[in-house]
Amino acid sequence: MRGLNSILELRVDELDQLIATAKDIIAHPENYWNRCAHKKLATLFFEPSTRTRLSFEAAMLELGGSVLGFSEAASSSASKGESVADTAKIVSCYADIIAMRHPKEGAPFVAAQAASIPVINAGDGGHNHPTQTLADLLTISRELGRLNDLTIGLCGDLKYGRTVHSLIEAMSRYPGVKFVLISPKELKIPGFIRYNVLEPHHIPYKEVSSLEEAIPELDVLYMTRIQRERFEDPWEYQRLRDTYVLDVEKMKLAKEIMCVLHPLPRVNEISVKVDADPRAAYFRQALNGKYMRMALILKLLDEAEKNPQPHLMNEMELEYDRVCHNPKCISQVEQELPQLFRCTDKAADIHRCVYCDQRG
Ligand code: NCD
């Protein structure tokens, strides 16, 4: 039995299969109306959400299942000091599958180790957001007809934008994909993406700061919000918040077939006037998220039925003698959790925290 913590846990053929299932759901929704009858999805959202939580809930309802859960930490026992692991054990008594969003990086991973049902990471801090990536993949496939041979521009907050990290991890595995990383220097992609994904797999990428200069070569433009809640210094956020605004003028520089994605919510990084452009795919992307979450729930529940054994972490080569210094890591708040590291690059002697991927 497994859940989904990082998009890298799904092989490319599994991603393609999920996309195929989602397209079949779109074509024949009636075939899926009862597929999850008597099954329950628990949505445990310790951080705000509109699209992710509601699309998970809509997905389960459209499969004939039911939903329970909470949408803020204040209305759960976390506010009394309950640990993520205990919450996951309790919810395993009441539900068949969990979708968890948490401000601390690695929290859904901790939940998955403790739960006896599949746990899906619905966004952990500034780390990962694998189910948003599923929505992104279906959108690119439906808009452009392929996932290979694409130049993908990612623009905005590449440091704290968890959707960016998971999307790079997924798209790096399709042939002929190149990335143009458009950000101010303060918000460049973090080391775990650069050194675990892009560099070792020799993925072509360049880092630039001008959206105008980058836009003409792009097949996909993935805009992101500057993640105000993740900044330690509010003035830094104020300084960087308006760095990029995609407007009608800039869209004139783009290819006729380019598609614009955004995980949403947008603040002001895409002018509302762009919404009428047929290349603006972000509202269709939000709908695609529901279909991909339906496909994922079906897959994980089906696998759990066939193999109910808990899917515990591989303990090989774990290192216990380092300390994580990332204040956003779950291991910083929950003192009972063991510090766990793994060597990710022997030659460069790089060791990363198992929960949050930061260097130790
Ligand atoms: C994103 C998230 O929560 O990371 N939103 C979403 O899930 N659709 C992006 C964001 O909050 O900026």
Coordinates of N, CA, C and O and ligand atoms in Angstrom, one line a residue, residues 47-49 51-52 101 122-123 125 129 132 161-163 224-225 227 229-230 262-265 293, ligand 1:
E47 N -3.5 24.1 6.4 CA -3.1 25.4 5.7 C -4.2 25.7 4.7 O -4.8 24.8 4.2
P48 N -4.4 27.0 4.4 CA -5.5 27.4 3.6 C -5.5 26.7 2.2 O -4.4 26.5 1.6
S49 N -6.6 26.6 1.6 CA -6.7 26.0 0.2 C -8.1 26.2 -0.3 O -9.1 26.1 0.5
R51 N -8.8 25.4 -4.3 CA -8.8 24.4 -5.3 C -8.4 23.0 -4.9 O -9.1 22.1 -5.2
T52 N -7.3 22.9 -4.1 CA -6.8 21.6 -3.9 C -7.8 20.8 -3.0 O -8.2 19.7 -3.3
R101 N -2.6 18.6 3.7 CA -1.7 19.8 3.4 C -1.2 20.3 4.7 O -2.0 20.4 5.7
A122 N -0.8 16.9 -0.2 CA -1.6 18.0 -0.9 C -0.9 19.3 -0.8 O -1.5 20.4 -0.9
G123 N 0.5 19.3 -0.6 CA 1.3 20.5 -0.4 C 1.9 20.5 0.9 O 1.2 20.6 1.9
G125 N 4.6 22.8 3.0 CA 5.4 24.0 3.1 C 5.8 24.5 1.7 O 5.0 24.5 0.8
H129 N 4.4 19.5 -4.2 CA 2.9 19.5 -4.4 C 2.6 18.6 -5.5 O 2.2 19.1 -6.6
Q132 N -0.8 18.8 -7.7 CA -0.9 20.0 -8.6 C -0.2 19.6 -9.9 O -0.6 20.0 -11.0
G161 N 8.0 28.2 -4.3 CA 6.9 27.6 -5.0 C 6.9 26.1 -5.1 O 7.6 25.6 -6.0
R162 N 6.2 25.4 -4.3 CA 6.3 24.0 -4.2 C 5.8 23.3 -5.5 O 6.2 22.3 -5.9
T163 N 4.8 24.0 -6.2 CA 4.3 23.4 -7.5 C 5.4 23.4 -8.5 O 5.4 22.5 -9.3
T224 N 3.8 31.9 -11.4 CA 3.5 31.6 -10.0 C 3.4 32.8 -9.2 O 3.9 33.9 -9.6
R225 N 2.8 32.7 -8.1 CA 2.6 33.7 -7.1 C 3.8 33.8 -6.2 O 4.4 32.8 -5.9
Q227 N 5.3 33.8 -2.9 CA 4.7 33.1 -1.7 C 4.9 33.9 -0.4 O 5.8 33.5 0.4
E229 N 3.6 34.0 2.4 CA 3.6 33.4 3.7 C 4.9 32.6 4.0 O 5.1 32.2 5.2
R230 N 5.7 32.4 3.0 CA 7.0 31.7 3.3 C 8.2 32.6 3.5 O 9.3 32.1 3.8
H262 N -1.0 28.4 -14.4 CA -0.8 29.0 -13.1 C -1.5 28.1 -12.1 O -2.7 27.8 -12.4
P263 N -0.8 27.7 -11.0 CA -1.6 26.8 -10.1 C -2.7 27.5 -9.4 O -3.6 26.9 -8.9
L264 N -2.7 28.9 -9.4 CA -3.6 29.7 -8.7 C -3.5 29.5 -7.2 O -3.1 28.4 -6.8
P265 N -3.8 30.4 -6.3 CA -4.4 31.7 -6.6 C -3.4 32.7 -7.2 O -2.3 32.6 -6.9
R293 N -7.1 14.0 -9.8 CA -7.3 13.5 -8.4 C -8.2 12.3 -8.4 O -8.0 11.4 -7.6
Ligands
NCD1 C1 -0.6 26.4 -5.0 C2 -0.1 25.9 -3.6 O1 -0.9 25.8 -2.7 O2 1.0 25.6 -3.5 N1 -2.0 26.5 -5.1 C3 -2.7 25.3 -5.4 O3 -2.6 24.3 -4.7 N2 -3.4 25.3 -6.5 C4 0.1 27.7 -5.4 C5 0.1 28.8 -4.5 O4 -0.5 28.8 -3.4 O5 0.6 29.9 -4.9

